[in-house]
PDB file of C-alpha atoms and ligand atoms in Angstrom:
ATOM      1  CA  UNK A   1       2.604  -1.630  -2.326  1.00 41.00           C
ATOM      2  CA  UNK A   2       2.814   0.269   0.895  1.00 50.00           C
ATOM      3  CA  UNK A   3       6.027  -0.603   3.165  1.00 52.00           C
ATOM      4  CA  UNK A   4       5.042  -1.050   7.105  1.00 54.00           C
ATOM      5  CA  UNK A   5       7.903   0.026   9.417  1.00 54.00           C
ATOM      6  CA  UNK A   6       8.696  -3.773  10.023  1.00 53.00           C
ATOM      7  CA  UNK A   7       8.464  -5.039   6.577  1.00 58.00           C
ATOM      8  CA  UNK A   8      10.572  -1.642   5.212  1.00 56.00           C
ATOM      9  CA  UNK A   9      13.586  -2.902   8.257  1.00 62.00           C
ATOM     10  CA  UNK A  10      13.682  -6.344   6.227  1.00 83.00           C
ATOM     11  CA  UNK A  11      14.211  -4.573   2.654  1.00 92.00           C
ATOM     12  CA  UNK A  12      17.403  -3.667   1.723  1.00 95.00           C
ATOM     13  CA  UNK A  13      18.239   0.022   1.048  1.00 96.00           C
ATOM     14  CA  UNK A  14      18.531  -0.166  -2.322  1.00 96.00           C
ATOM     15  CA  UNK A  15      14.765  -2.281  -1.920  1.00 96.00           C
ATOM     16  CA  UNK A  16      13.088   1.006  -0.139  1.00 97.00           C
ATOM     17  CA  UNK A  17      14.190   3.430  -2.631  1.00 97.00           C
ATOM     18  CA  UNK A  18      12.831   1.923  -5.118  1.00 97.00           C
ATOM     19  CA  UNK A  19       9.014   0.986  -3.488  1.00 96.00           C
ATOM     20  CA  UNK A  20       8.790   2.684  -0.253  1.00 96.00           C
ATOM     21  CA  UNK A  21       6.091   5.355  -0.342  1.00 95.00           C
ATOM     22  CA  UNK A  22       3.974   3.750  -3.002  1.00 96.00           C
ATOM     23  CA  UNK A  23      -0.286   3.580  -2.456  1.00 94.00           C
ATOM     24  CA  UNK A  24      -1.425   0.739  -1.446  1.00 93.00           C
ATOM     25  CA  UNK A  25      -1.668  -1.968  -3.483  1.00 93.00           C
ATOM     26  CA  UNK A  26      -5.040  -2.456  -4.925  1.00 95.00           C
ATOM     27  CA  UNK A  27      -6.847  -3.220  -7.970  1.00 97.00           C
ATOM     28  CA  UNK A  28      -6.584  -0.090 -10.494  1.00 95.00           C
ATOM     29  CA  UNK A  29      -4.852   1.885  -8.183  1.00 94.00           C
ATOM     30  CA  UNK A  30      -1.946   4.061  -9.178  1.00 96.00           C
ATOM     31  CA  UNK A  31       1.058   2.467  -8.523  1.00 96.00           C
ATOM     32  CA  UNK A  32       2.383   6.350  -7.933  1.00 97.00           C
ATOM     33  CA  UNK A  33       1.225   8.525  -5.800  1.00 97.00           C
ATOM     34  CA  UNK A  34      -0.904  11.601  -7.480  1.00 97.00           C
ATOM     35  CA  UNK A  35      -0.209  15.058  -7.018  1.00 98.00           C
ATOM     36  CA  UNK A  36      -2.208  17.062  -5.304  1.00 98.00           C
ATOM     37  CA  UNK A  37      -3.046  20.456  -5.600  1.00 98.00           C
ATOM     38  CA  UNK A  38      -5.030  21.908  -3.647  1.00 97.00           C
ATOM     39  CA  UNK A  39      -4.448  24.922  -0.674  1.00 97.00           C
ATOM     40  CA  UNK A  40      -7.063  24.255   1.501  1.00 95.00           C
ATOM     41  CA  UNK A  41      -8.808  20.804   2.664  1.00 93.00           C
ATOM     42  CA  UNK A  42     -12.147  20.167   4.125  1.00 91.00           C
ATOM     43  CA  UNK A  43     -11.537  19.175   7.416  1.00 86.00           C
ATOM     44  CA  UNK A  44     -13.701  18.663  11.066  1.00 77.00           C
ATOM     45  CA  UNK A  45     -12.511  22.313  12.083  1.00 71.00           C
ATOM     46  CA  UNK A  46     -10.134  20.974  14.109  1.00 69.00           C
ATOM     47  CA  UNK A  47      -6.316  21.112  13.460  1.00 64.00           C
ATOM     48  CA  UNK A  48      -5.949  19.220  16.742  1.00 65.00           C
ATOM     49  CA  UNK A  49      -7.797  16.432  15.234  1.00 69.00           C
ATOM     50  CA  UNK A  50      -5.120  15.968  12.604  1.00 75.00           C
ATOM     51  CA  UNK A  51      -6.416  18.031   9.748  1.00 87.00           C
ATOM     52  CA  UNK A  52      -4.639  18.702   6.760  1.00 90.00           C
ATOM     53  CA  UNK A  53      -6.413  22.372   6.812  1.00 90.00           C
ATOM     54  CA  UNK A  54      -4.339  24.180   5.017  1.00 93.00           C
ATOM     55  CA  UNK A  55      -1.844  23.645   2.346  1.00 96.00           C
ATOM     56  CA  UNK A  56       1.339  25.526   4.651  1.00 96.00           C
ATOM     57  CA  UNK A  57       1.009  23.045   7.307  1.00 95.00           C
ATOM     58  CA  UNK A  58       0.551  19.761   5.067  1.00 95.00           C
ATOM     59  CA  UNK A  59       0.274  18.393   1.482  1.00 97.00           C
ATOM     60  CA  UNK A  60      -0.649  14.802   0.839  1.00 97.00           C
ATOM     61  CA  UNK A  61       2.043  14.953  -2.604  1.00 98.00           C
ATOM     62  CA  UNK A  62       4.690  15.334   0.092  1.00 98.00           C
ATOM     63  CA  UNK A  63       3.738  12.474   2.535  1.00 97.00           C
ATOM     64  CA  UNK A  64       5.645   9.258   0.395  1.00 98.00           C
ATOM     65  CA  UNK A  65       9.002  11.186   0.220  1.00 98.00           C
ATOM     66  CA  UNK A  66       8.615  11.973   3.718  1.00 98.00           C
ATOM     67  CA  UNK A  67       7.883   8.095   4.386  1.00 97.00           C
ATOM     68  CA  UNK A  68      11.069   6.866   1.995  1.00 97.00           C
ATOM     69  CA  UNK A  69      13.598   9.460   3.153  1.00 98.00           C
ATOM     70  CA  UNK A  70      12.859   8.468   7.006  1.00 98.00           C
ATOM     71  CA  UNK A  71      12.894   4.895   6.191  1.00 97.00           C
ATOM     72  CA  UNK A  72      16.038   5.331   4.299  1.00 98.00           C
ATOM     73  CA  UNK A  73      17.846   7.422   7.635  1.00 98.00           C
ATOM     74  CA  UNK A  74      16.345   5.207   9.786  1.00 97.00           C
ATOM     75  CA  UNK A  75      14.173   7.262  11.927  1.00 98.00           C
ATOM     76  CA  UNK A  76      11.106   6.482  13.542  1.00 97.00           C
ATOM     77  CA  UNK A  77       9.186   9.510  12.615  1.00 98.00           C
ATOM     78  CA  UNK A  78       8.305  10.757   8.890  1.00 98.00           C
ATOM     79  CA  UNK A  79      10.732  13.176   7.403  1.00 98.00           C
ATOM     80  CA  UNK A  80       9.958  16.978   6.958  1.00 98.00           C
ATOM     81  CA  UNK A  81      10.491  18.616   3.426  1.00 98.00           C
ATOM     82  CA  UNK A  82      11.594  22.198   2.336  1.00 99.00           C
ATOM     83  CA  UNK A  83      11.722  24.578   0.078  1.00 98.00           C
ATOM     84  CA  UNK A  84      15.092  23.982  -0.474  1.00 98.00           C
ATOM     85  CA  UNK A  85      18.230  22.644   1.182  1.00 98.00           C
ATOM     86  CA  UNK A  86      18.925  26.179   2.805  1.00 98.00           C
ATOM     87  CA  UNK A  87      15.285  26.596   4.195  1.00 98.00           C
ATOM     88  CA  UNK A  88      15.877  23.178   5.835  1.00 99.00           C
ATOM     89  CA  UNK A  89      19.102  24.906   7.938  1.00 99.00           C
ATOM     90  CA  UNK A  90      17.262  27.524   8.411  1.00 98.00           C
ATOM     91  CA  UNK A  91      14.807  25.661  10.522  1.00 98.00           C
ATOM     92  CA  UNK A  92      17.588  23.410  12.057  1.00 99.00           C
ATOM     93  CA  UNK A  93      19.225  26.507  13.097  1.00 98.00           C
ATOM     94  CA  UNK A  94      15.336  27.461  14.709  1.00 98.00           C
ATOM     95  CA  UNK A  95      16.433  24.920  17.271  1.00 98.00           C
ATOM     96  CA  UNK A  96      19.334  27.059  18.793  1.00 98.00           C
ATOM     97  CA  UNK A  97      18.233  29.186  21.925  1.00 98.00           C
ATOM     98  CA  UNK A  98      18.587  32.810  21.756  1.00 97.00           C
ATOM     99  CA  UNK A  99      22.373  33.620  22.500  1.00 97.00           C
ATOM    100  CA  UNK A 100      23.025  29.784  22.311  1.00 98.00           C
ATOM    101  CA  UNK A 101      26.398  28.232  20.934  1.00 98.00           C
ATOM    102  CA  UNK A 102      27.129  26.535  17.223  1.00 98.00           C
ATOM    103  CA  UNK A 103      29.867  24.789  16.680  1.00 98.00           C
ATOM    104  CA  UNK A 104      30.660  24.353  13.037  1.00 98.00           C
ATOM    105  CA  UNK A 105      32.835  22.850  10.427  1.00 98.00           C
ATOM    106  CA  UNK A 106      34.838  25.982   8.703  1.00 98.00           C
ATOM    107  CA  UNK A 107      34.140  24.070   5.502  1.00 97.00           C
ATOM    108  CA  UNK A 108      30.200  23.439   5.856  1.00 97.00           C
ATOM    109  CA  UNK A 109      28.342  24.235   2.549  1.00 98.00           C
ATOM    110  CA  UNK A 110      28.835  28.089   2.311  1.00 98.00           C
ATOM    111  CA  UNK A 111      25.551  29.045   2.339  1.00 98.00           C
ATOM    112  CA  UNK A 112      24.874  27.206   5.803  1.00 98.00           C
ATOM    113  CA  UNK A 113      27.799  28.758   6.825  1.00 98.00           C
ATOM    114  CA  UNK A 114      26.778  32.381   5.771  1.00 98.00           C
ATOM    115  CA  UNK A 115      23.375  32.156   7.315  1.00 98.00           C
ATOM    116  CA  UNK A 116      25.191  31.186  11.101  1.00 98.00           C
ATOM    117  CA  UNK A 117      27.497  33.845  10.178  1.00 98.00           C
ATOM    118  CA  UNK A 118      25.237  36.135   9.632  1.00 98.00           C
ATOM    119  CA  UNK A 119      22.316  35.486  12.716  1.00 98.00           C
ATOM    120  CA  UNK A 120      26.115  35.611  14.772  1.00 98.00           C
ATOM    121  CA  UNK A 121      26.626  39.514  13.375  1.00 98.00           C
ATOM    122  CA  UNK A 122      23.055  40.092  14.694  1.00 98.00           C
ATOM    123  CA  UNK A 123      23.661  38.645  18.081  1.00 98.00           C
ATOM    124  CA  UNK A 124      20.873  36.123  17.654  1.00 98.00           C
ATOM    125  CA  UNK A 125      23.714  33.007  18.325  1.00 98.00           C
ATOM    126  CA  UNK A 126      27.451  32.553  19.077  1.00 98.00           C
ATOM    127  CA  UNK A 127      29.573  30.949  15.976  1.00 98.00           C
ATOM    128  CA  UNK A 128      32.472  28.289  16.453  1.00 98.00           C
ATOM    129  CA  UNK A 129      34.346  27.395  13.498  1.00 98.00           C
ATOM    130  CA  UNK A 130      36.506  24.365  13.313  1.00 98.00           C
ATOM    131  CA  UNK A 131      38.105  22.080  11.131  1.00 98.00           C
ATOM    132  CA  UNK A 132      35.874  19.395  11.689  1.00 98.00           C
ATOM    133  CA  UNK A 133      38.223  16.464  10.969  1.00 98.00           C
ATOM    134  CA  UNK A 134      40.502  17.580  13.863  1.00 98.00           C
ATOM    135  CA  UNK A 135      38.377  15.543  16.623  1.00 98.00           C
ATOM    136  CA  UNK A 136      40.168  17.049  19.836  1.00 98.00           C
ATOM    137  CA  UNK A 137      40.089  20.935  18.761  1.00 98.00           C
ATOM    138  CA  UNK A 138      36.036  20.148  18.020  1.00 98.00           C
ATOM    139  CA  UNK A 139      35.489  18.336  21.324  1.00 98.00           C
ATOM    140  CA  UNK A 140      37.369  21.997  22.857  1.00 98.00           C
ATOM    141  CA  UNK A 141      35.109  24.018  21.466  1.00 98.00           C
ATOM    142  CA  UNK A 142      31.646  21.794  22.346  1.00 98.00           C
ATOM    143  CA  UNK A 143      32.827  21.744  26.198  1.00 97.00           C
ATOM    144  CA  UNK A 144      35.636  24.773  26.709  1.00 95.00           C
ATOM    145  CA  UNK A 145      37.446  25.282  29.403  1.00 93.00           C
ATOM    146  CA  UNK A 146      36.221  28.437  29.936  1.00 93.00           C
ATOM    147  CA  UNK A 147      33.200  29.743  28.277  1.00 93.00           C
ATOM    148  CA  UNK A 148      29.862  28.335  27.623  1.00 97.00           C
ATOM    149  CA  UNK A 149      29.303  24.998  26.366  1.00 98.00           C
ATOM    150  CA  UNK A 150      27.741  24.488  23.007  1.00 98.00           C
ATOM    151  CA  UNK A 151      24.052  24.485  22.143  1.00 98.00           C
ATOM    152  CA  UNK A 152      24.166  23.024  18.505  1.00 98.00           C
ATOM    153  CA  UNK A 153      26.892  20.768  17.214  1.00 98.00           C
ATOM    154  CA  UNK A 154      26.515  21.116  13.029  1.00 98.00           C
ATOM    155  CA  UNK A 155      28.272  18.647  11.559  1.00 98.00           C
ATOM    156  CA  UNK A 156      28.578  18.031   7.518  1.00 98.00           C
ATOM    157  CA  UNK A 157      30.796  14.482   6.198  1.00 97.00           C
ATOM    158  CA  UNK A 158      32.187  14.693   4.203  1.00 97.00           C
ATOM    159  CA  UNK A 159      31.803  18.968   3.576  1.00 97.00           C
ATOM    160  CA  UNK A 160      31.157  20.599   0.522  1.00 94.00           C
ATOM    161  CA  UNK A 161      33.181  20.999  -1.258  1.00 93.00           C
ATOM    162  CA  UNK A 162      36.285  20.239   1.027  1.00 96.00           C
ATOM    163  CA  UNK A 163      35.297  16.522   1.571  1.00 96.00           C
ATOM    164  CA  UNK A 164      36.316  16.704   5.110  1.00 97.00           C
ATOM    165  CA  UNK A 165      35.380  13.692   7.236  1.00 98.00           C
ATOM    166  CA  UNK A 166      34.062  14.077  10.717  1.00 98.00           C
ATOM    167  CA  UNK A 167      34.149  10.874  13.380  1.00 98.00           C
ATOM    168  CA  UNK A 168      30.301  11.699  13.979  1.00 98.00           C
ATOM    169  CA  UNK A 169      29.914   8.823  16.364  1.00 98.00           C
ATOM    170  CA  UNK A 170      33.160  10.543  19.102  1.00 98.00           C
ATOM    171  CA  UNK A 171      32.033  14.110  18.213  1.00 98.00           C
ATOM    172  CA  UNK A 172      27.741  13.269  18.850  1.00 98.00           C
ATOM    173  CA  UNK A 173      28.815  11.367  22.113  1.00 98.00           C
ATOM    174  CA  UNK A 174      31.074  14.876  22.918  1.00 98.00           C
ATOM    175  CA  UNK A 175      28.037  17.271  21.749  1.00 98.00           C
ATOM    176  CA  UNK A 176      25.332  15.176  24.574  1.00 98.00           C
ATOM    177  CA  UNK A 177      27.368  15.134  27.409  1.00 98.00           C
ATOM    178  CA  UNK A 178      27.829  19.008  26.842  1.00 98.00           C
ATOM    179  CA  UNK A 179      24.035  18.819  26.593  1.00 98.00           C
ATOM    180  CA  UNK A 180      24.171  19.662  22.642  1.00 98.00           C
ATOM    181  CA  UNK A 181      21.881  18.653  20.035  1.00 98.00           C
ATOM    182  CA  UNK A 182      23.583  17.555  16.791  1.00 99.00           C
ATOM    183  CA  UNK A 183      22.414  18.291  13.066  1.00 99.00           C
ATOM    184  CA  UNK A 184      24.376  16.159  10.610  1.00 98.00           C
ATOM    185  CA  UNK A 185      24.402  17.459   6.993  1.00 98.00           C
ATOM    186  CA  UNK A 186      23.785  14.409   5.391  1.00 98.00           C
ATOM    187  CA  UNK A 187      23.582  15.551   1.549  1.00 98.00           C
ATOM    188  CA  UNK A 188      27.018  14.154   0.012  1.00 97.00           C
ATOM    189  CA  UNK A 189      26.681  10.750   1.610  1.00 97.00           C
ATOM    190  CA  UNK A 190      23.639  10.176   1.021  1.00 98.00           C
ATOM    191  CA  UNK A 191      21.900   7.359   3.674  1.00 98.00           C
ATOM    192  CA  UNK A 192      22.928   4.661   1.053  1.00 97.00           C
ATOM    193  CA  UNK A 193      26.281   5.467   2.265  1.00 96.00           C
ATOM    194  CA  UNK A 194      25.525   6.707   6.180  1.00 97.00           C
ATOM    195  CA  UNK A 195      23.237   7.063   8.412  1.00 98.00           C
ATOM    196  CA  UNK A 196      23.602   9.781  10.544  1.00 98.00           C
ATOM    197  CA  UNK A 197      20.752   8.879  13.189  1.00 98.00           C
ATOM    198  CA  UNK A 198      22.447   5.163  14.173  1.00 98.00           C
ATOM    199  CA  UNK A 199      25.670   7.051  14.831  1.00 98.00           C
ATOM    200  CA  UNK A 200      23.705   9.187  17.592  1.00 98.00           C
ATOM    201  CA  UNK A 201      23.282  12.226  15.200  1.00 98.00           C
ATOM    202  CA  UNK A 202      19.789  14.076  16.651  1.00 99.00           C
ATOM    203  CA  UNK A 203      18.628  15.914  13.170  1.00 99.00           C
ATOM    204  CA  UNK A 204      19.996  14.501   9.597  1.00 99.00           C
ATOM    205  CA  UNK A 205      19.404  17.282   7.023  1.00 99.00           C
ATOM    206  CA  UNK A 206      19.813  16.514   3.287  1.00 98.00           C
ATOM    207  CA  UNK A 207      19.973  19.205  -0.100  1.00 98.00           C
ATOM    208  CA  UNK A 208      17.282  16.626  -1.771  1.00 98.00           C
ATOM    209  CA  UNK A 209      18.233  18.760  -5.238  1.00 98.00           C
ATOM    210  CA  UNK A 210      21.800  16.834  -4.910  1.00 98.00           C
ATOM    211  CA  UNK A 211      21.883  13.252  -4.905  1.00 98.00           C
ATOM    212  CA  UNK A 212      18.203  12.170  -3.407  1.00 98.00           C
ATOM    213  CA  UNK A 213      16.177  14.032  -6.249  1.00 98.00           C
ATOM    214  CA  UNK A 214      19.412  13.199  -8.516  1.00 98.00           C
ATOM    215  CA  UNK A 215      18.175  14.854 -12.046  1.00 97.00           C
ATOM    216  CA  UNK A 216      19.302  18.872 -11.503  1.00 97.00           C
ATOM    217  CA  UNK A 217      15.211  19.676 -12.055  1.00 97.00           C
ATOM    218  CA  UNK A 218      14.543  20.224  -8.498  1.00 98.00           C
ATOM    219  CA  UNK A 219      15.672  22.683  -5.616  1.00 98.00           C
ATOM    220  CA  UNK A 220      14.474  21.169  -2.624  1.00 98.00           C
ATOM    221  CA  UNK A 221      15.320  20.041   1.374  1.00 99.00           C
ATOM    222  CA  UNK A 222      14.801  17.891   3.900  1.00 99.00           C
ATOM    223  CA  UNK A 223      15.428  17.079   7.897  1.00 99.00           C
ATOM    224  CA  UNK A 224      14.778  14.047   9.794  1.00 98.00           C
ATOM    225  CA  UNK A 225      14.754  12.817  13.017  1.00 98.00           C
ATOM    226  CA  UNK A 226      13.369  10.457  15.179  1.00 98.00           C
ATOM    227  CA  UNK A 227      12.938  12.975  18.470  1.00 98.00           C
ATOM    228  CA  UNK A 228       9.135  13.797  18.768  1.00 98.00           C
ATOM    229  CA  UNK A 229      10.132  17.266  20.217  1.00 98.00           C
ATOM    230  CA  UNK A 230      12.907  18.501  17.468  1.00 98.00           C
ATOM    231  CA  UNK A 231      10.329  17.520  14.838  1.00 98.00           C
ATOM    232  CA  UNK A 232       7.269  19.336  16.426  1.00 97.00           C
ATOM    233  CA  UNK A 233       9.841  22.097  16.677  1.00 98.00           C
ATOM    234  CA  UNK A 234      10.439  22.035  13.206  1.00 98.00           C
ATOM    235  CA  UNK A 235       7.701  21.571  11.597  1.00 97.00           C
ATOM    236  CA  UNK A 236       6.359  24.418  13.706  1.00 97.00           C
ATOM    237  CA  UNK A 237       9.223  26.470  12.176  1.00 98.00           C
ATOM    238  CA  UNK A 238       8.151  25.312   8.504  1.00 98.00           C
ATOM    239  CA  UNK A 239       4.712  26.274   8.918  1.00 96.00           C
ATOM    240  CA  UNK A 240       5.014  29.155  10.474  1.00 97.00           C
ATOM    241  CA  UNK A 241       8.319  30.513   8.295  1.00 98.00           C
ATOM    242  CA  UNK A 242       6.929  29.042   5.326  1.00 98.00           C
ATOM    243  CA  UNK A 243       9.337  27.054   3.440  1.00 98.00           C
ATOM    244  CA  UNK A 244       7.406  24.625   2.382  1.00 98.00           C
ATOM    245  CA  UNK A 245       8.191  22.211  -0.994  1.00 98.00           C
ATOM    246  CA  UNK A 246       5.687  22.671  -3.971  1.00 98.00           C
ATOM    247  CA  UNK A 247       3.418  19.519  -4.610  1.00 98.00           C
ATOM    248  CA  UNK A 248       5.373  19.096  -8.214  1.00 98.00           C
ATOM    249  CA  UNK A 249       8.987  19.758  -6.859  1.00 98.00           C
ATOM    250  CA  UNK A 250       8.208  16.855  -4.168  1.00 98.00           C
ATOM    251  CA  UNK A 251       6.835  14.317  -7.145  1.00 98.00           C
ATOM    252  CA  UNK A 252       9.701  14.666  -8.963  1.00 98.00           C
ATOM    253  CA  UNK A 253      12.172  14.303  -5.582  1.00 98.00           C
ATOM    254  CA  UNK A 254      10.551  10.631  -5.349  1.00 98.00           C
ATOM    255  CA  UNK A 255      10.805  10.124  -9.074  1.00 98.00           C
ATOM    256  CA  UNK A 256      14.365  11.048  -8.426  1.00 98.00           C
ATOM    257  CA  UNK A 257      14.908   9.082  -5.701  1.00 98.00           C
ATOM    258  CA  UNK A 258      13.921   5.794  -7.001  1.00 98.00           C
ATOM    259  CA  UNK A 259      17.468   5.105  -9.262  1.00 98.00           C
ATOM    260  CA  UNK A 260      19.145   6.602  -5.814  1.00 98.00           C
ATOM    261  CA  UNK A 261      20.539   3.218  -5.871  1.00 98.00           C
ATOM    262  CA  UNK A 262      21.737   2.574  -9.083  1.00 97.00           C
ATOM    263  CA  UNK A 263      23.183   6.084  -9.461  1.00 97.00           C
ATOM    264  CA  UNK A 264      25.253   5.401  -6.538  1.00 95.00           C
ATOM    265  CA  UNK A 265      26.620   2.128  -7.718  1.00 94.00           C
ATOM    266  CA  UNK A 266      27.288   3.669 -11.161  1.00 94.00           C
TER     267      UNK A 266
HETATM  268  C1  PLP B 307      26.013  20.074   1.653  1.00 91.81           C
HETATM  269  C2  PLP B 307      24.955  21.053   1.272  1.00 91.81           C
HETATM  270  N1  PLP B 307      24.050  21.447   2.174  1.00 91.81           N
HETATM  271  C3  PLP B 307      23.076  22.339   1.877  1.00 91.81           C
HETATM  272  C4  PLP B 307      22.974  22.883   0.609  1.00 91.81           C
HETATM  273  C5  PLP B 307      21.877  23.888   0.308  1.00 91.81           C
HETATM  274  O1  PLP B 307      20.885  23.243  -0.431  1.00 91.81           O
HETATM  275  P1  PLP B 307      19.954  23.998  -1.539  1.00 91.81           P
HETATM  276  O2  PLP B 307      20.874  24.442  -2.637  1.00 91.81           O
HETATM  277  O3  PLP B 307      19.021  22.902  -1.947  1.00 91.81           O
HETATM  278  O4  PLP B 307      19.282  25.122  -0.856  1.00 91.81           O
HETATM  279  C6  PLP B 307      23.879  22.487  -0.386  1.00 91.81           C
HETATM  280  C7  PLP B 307      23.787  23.057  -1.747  1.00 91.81           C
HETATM  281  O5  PLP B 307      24.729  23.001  -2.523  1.00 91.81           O
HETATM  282  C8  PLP B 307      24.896  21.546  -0.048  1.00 91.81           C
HETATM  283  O6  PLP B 307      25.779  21.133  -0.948  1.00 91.81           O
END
């Protein structure tokens, strides 16, 4: 069974994760999706044409988990999967100008935290750390007084491993009228739990090794959004920095993926 958009908004979550991004339904079909491997595809020539081309810029193994995950977050537009959890905020980071402003939790996921840190030290972006579940001192730093106004608004609810809870809905509505994008870690809720994109986040951004791939045999990422632009700009950034997911590692995210439900519950 394949799930259109309109028949996936009439299944309940726990519904999608279990047979969104299946084949289609046909007569000795697979009722999983294979995995391909393969680096190169036969194509018109044309990358413009939609190609595949070349396996850095697209894999068909990754398309289904692509398909669930967005369905799951609610966006319009098919996920984009990583390497790993960190090579998705790299890329999410990708959107900051040169210079630009990030405001972020001081308890984000260390690693996310390091990697601002450190493109700060080089001058390549401005940090802001906060605690993120003080609303007002946030909403100071995304449009100070003085000073420039923030570029990127990283938020991360609850944070690892603090469990701080951000009010993403006052804090998204803060970052756009400062003319911010917003990237919402999304990893410990899960979008069982939250959706990030319905509560006017721009970029949800999971660690799919945690909860979404759920069975500690897989280190990969994933961002979605349902903003044509972001995504072209990120999937630029993953094809041309490389992080891209191995066919396996993405098989065994939607294995993963489909007790999602039940692992919550329990
Ligand atoms: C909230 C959060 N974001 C991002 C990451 C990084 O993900 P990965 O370890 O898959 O690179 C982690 C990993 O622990 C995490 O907990």
């Amino acid at each position: 069974m394949s799930l259109s958009d309109q028949h996936a908004a009439e299944l309940s979550p726990e519904t999608v994760v279990v047979a969104a991004g299946r084949p289609e339904r046909a007569h000795d079909e697979p009722v999983n999706p294979p995995i391909v491997l393969s680096s190169t595809y036969f194509g018109t020539g044309s990358l413009g044409d939609g190609d595949r081309g070349y396996g850095r810029y697209a894999n068909p193994t990754w398309d289904p988990f692509e398909d669930a995950l967005a369905k799951l977050e609610g966006a319009t537009l098919p996920g984009l999967l990583y390497a790993s959890g960190l090579a998705a905020v790299s890329s999410a980071l990708s959107l900051v100008p040169a210079g630009g402003v990030v405001v972020m939790p001081t308890h984000s996921y260390a690693g996310s935290l390091v990697m601002a840190t450190e493109l700060a030290e080089k001058g390549f972006l401005e940090l802001r750390t906060v605690d993120i579940t003080d609303t007002e001192a946030v909403k100071a730093l995304i449009s100070p007084e003085h000073g420039r106004k923030a570029d990127l608004l990283w938020l991360e609810s609850p944070t690892n491993p603090m469990l701080g809870i951000a009010d993403i809905r006052a804090l998204t509505d803060a970052a756009h009228a400062a003319g911010a994008i917003v990237v919402t870690d999304n990893t410990f809720s899960t979008p069982l739990v939250q959706q990030p994109l319905s509560l006017g986040s721009d970029v949800v951004l999971h660690s799919v090794t945690k909860y979404l791939a759920g069975h500690s045999d897989v280190v990969l990422g994933a961002l979605v959004t349902s903003n044509p632009e972001l995504r072209a700009a990120l999937l630029h950034h993953r094809i041309i920095h490389g992080g891209i997911a191995g066919p396996f590692e993405a098989w065994l995210a939607l294995r993963g993926l489909r007790t999602l439900a039940l692992r919550i519950e329990r």
